[in-house]
Short mmCIF file of C-alpha atoms in Angstrom, two decimals:
data_model
loop_
_atom_site.label_atom_id
_atom_site.label_comp_id
_atom_site.label_asym_id
_atom_site.label_seq_id
_atom_site.Cartn_x
_atom_site.Cartn_y
_atom_site.Cartn_z
CA MET A 13 -43.38 -19.98 -43.88
CA GLU A 14 -47.21 -19.60 -43.92
CA ARG A 15 -47.64 -23.20 -45.11
CA ALA A 16 -45.20 -24.47 -42.47
CA ILE A 17 -46.71 -22.62 -39.58
CA SER A 18 -50.42 -23.26 -40.53
CA ARG A 19 -49.74 -27.01 -40.62
CA PHE A 20 -48.75 -27.06 -36.96
CA SER A 21 -50.95 -24.31 -35.60
CA ARG A 22 -54.05 -26.31 -36.47
CA ARG A 23 -53.05 -28.83 -33.93
CA SER A 24 -54.39 -28.57 -30.33
CA VAL A 25 -51.62 -27.29 -27.99
CA GLY A 26 -52.32 -26.60 -24.37
CA GLY A 27 -50.95 -23.86 -22.21
CA ASN A 28 -50.73 -20.14 -22.58
CA ALA A 29 -49.98 -18.28 -25.76
CA GLY A 30 -46.24 -18.38 -25.16
CA ASP A 31 -46.25 -22.24 -24.62
CA ARG A 32 -48.38 -22.65 -27.68
CA VAL A 33 -46.17 -20.52 -29.96
CA TYR A 34 -43.07 -22.30 -28.54
CA ALA A 35 -44.52 -25.77 -29.22
CA ILE A 36 -45.62 -24.90 -32.70
CA LEU A 37 -42.24 -23.34 -33.72
CA ARG A 38 -40.25 -26.05 -32.13
CA GLU A 39 -42.13 -28.80 -33.97
CA ALA A 40 -41.79 -26.85 -37.28
CA ILE A 41 -38.07 -26.66 -36.73
CA VAL A 42 -37.58 -30.19 -35.71
CA THR A 43 -39.43 -31.52 -38.71
CA ALA A 44 -37.54 -29.03 -41.02
CA GLU A 45 -40.67 -27.37 -42.14
CA LEU A 46 -38.74 -24.35 -41.01
CA SER A 47 -35.52 -25.22 -42.55
CA PRO A 48 -32.07 -24.74 -41.07
CA GLY A 49 -30.73 -21.26 -41.90
CA ARG A 50 -34.10 -19.79 -42.42
CA GLN A 51 -34.59 -16.21 -41.20
CA LEU A 52 -37.63 -15.77 -38.87
CA SER A 53 -39.58 -12.53 -38.46
CA GLU A 54 -41.37 -11.79 -35.22
CA ASN A 55 -44.03 -9.68 -36.97
CA GLU A 56 -44.69 -12.37 -39.56
CA LEU A 57 -44.91 -15.19 -36.98
CA ALA A 58 -47.24 -13.09 -34.82
CA GLY A 59 -49.53 -12.54 -37.78
CA LEU A 60 -49.55 -16.13 -38.85
CA LEU A 61 -50.36 -17.37 -35.31
CA GLY A 62 -52.77 -14.65 -34.38
CA VAL A 63 -50.93 -13.48 -31.28
CA SER A 64 -48.92 -10.38 -30.26
CA ARG A 65 -45.19 -10.06 -30.69
CA THR A 66 -44.60 -10.72 -26.96
CA PRO A 67 -45.26 -14.46 -26.90
CA VAL A 68 -43.42 -14.80 -30.17
CA ARG A 69 -40.39 -13.01 -28.69
CA GLY A 70 -40.52 -15.25 -25.59
CA ALA A 71 -40.86 -18.46 -27.63
CA LEU A 72 -37.80 -17.50 -29.79
CA ALA A 73 -35.82 -16.74 -26.54
CA ARG A 74 -36.64 -20.35 -25.28
CA LEU A 75 -35.69 -21.78 -28.69
CA ARG A 76 -32.49 -19.87 -28.52
CA ASP A 77 -31.75 -21.54 -25.10
CA ASP A 78 -32.63 -24.87 -26.82
CA ARG A 79 -29.93 -23.99 -29.56
CA LEU A 80 -32.55 -24.24 -32.19
CA VAL A 81 -32.50 -20.55 -33.27
CA ALA A 82 -29.71 -17.97 -33.20
CA ILE A 83 -30.54 -14.23 -32.47
CA VAL A 84 -27.97 -12.25 -34.22
CA PRO A 85 -27.77 -8.49 -33.34
CA GLN A 86 -28.40 -6.24 -36.25
CA LEU A 87 -29.12 -9.10 -38.51
CA GLY A 88 -32.12 -11.03 -37.21
CA THR A 89 -33.21 -14.40 -35.83
CA PHE A 90 -32.28 -17.65 -37.84
CA VAL A 91 -33.02 -21.32 -37.53
CA THR A 92 -29.66 -22.88 -36.60
CA LEU A 93 -27.94 -25.48 -38.72
CA ILE A 94 -27.72 -28.92 -37.03
CA SER A 95 -24.60 -29.22 -35.00
CA ARG A 96 -22.72 -32.46 -34.34
CA GLY A 97 -21.78 -31.12 -30.87
CA GLY A 98 -25.42 -30.35 -30.15
CA VAL A 99 -26.54 -33.77 -31.16
CA GLU A 100 -23.79 -35.41 -29.02
CA ASP A 101 -24.59 -33.21 -26.04
CA ALA A 102 -28.37 -34.03 -26.41
CA ALA A 103 -27.62 -37.85 -26.68
CA PHE A 104 -25.47 -37.63 -23.49
CA VAL A 105 -28.15 -35.95 -21.51
CA ARG A 106 -30.95 -38.08 -22.72
CA GLU A 107 -29.10 -41.33 -22.11
CA ALA A 108 -28.16 -40.30 -18.57
CA LEU A 109 -31.70 -39.29 -17.65
CA GLU A 110 -33.82 -41.95 -19.43
CA CYS A 111 -31.58 -44.82 -18.57
CA ALA A 112 -31.93 -43.96 -14.88
CA ALA A 113 -35.67 -43.49 -15.28
CA ILE A 114 -36.33 -46.78 -17.07
CA ARG A 115 -34.71 -48.84 -14.20
CA LEU A 116 -37.13 -47.22 -11.71
CA THR A 117 -40.09 -47.64 -14.06
CA THR A 118 -39.34 -51.39 -14.49
CA GLU A 119 -39.27 -51.76 -10.76
CA ARG A 120 -42.42 -49.64 -9.99
CA ILE A 121 -44.84 -49.92 -12.95
CA ASP A 122 -48.35 -51.32 -12.23
CA GLU A 123 -50.85 -53.03 -14.43
CA SER A 124 -52.37 -49.89 -15.61
CA GLY A 125 -48.97 -48.48 -16.68
CA LEU A 126 -48.20 -51.72 -18.60
CA GLU A 127 -51.61 -51.37 -20.39
CA GLU A 128 -50.62 -47.82 -21.34
CA ILE A 129 -47.30 -48.70 -22.90
CA HIS A 130 -48.74 -51.79 -24.65
CA ALA A 131 -51.43 -49.63 -26.12
CA ASN A 132 -48.79 -47.20 -27.37
CA LEU A 133 -46.90 -50.06 -28.88
CA ALA A 134 -49.90 -51.30 -30.80
CA ALA A 135 -50.56 -47.88 -32.18
CA GLN A 136 -46.95 -47.69 -33.31
CA GLU A 137 -47.41 -51.00 -35.08
CA ARG A 138 -50.33 -49.47 -36.99
CA ALA A 139 -48.48 -46.27 -37.83
CA GLU A 140 -45.45 -48.25 -39.15
CA ALA A 141 -47.67 -50.51 -41.31
CA GLU A 142 -49.24 -47.41 -42.75
CA HIS A 143 -45.91 -45.63 -43.10
CA ASP A 144 -47.33 -42.72 -41.00
CA VAL A 145 -44.19 -40.95 -40.24
CA ASP A 146 -45.69 -38.02 -38.33
CA GLY A 147 -47.90 -40.51 -36.26
CA PHE A 148 -44.97 -42.68 -35.46
CA ASP A 149 -42.94 -39.86 -34.43
CA ARG A 150 -45.50 -38.62 -31.96
CA LEU A 151 -46.07 -42.14 -30.50
CA ASP A 152 -42.30 -42.69 -30.21
CA GLU A 153 -42.00 -39.48 -28.17
CA GLU A 154 -45.14 -40.51 -26.09
CA LEU A 155 -43.62 -43.84 -25.24
CA HIS A 156 -40.32 -42.33 -23.96
CA ARG A 157 -42.34 -39.72 -21.99
CA THR A 158 -44.50 -42.41 -20.38
CA ILE A 159 -41.60 -44.50 -19.45
CA CYS A 160 -40.09 -41.48 -17.60
CA GLN A 161 -43.40 -40.61 -16.09
CA HIS A 162 -43.79 -44.04 -14.45
CA SER A 163 -40.37 -43.73 -12.85
CA GLY A 164 -41.92 -41.22 -10.43
CA HIS A 165 -39.48 -38.50 -11.80
CA GLU A 166 -41.29 -37.02 -14.79
CA ILE A 167 -38.95 -34.06 -14.66
CA ALA A 168 -36.42 -36.40 -16.38
CA TRP A 169 -38.43 -36.14 -19.54
CA ALA A 170 -38.91 -32.42 -19.30
CA LEU A 171 -35.16 -31.92 -18.84
CA SER A 172 -34.30 -34.44 -21.59
CA ARG A 173 -36.67 -32.80 -24.09
CA ARG A 174 -35.22 -29.31 -23.46
CA ALA A 175 -31.78 -30.58 -24.31
CA ASN A 176 -32.97 -32.73 -27.31
CA GLY A 177 -33.46 -30.13 -30.04
CA HIS A 178 -30.59 -31.16 -32.34
CA LEU A 179 -31.04 -34.85 -31.58
CA ASP A 180 -34.73 -34.62 -32.45
CA ARG A 181 -33.94 -33.05 -35.74
CA VAL A 182 -31.66 -35.88 -36.75
CA ARG A 183 -34.14 -38.55 -35.39
CA ARG A 184 -36.87 -36.96 -37.48
CA LEU A 185 -34.65 -36.87 -40.63
CA SER A 186 -34.00 -40.63 -40.11
CA LEU A 187 -37.63 -41.76 -39.86
CA PRO A 188 -38.48 -41.65 -43.59
CA GLU A 189 -35.30 -43.79 -44.31
CA THR A 190 -35.92 -47.35 -45.47
CA ASP A 191 -36.62 -49.78 -42.55
CA TYR A 192 -35.77 -47.17 -39.96
CA MET A 193 -39.27 -47.19 -38.39
CA ALA A 194 -39.33 -50.91 -38.50
CA GLU A 195 -36.01 -50.90 -36.62
CA MET A 196 -37.21 -48.51 -34.01
CA LEU A 197 -40.40 -50.43 -33.51
CA ASN A 198 -38.49 -53.61 -32.91
CA ASP A 199 -36.42 -51.78 -30.34
CA HIS A 200 -39.54 -50.48 -28.65
CA ARG A 201 -40.96 -54.06 -28.54
CA ASN A 202 -37.88 -55.18 -26.74
CA LEU A 203 -37.93 -52.26 -24.32
CA VAL A 204 -41.59 -52.87 -23.45
CA ALA A 205 -40.97 -56.65 -22.96
CA SER A 206 -38.09 -55.81 -20.60
CA ILE A 207 -40.33 -53.60 -18.58
CA ALA A 208 -43.20 -56.23 -18.49
CA ASN A 209 -40.64 -58.89 -17.50
CA GLY A 210 -39.39 -56.81 -14.54
CA THR A 211 -35.77 -56.92 -15.59
CA PRO A 212 -34.28 -53.37 -14.98
CA ALA A 213 -30.70 -54.14 -16.06
CA VAL A 214 -31.89 -55.49 -19.37
CA ALA A 215 -34.34 -52.63 -19.90
CA GLU A 216 -31.45 -50.17 -19.28
CA ALA A 217 -29.07 -51.91 -21.61
CA ARG A 218 -31.65 -52.12 -24.36
CA LEU A 219 -32.65 -48.46 -24.00
CA ARG A 220 -28.86 -47.45 -24.10
CA GLU A 221 -28.39 -49.32 -27.29
CA HIS A 222 -31.60 -47.88 -28.73
CA LEU A 223 -30.71 -44.32 -27.97
CA ARG A 224 -27.22 -44.60 -29.43
CA LYS A 225 -28.55 -45.65 -32.87
CA VAL A 226 -29.33 -41.98 -33.78
CA LEU A 227 -25.58 -41.13 -33.33
CA SER A 228 -24.53 -44.21 -35.42
CA ASN A 229 -26.69 -42.85 -38.29
CA LEU A 230 -25.47 -39.26 -38.01
CA ASP A 231 -22.84 -39.32 -40.75
CA GLN A 232 -25.26 -41.09 -43.13
CA ILE A 233 -27.93 -38.43 -42.42
CA ARG A 234 -25.48 -35.59 -42.86
CA ARG A 235 -24.42 -36.90 -46.25
CA ARG A 236 -28.03 -37.03 -47.40
CA HIS A 237 -28.84 -33.47 -45.97
CA PRO A 238 -25.61 -31.54 -46.17
CA ASP A 239 -27.39 -28.08 -46.30
CA TYR A 240 -28.96 -28.88 -42.88
CA PHE A 241 -25.65 -29.28 -41.04
CA GLU A 242 -22.92 -26.98 -39.83
CA GLU A 243 -19.57 -27.46 -41.54
CA GLU A 244 -17.03 -29.54 -39.55
#
């Protein structure tokens, strides 16, 4: 656990101690550095992160609400296995919120916003060329957040992200797969082009197709990582 936590705790994370602990543990779970089924100790986490048990306990409660940990009375706290139902629920919420947001963004975005998403796309191209999985993952998330932000309803991203735990885990497992980053990058190019061209219906359709690709890969990812998933 120490190696997994130290990797993420070195990153700069804003907010109070509770927000910082939550962000570190969430990323460690999503990237499977804290593997599904692993038991978590409040005392150990507090020591590794240099905080009291209070922010750790609060972060674990938030992660329970995100369905990323299970708190079992008398037994302890465990990283949950990936649930097909959780992935499908997250995909439903994300599609509803982000597809509504991208239509508004396409109608409202200004030159500064277009420069921002084009700069992100250029950074993704560099990350894909260097096969920088972690970097590409962060840029992917940043692009989707930025699209929601320019809709005028940034809360769409906040709500989507809170529901996205299981979906994010599958997406992260998919990134190292052959050609997956290249495919995602091509989708992102098409999304950005639709926004720049001012075609809301096309942008929404392309985003909907893009978001559904994770679900189409779910069975393949499950076969490759059977220990990470709940039995069906």
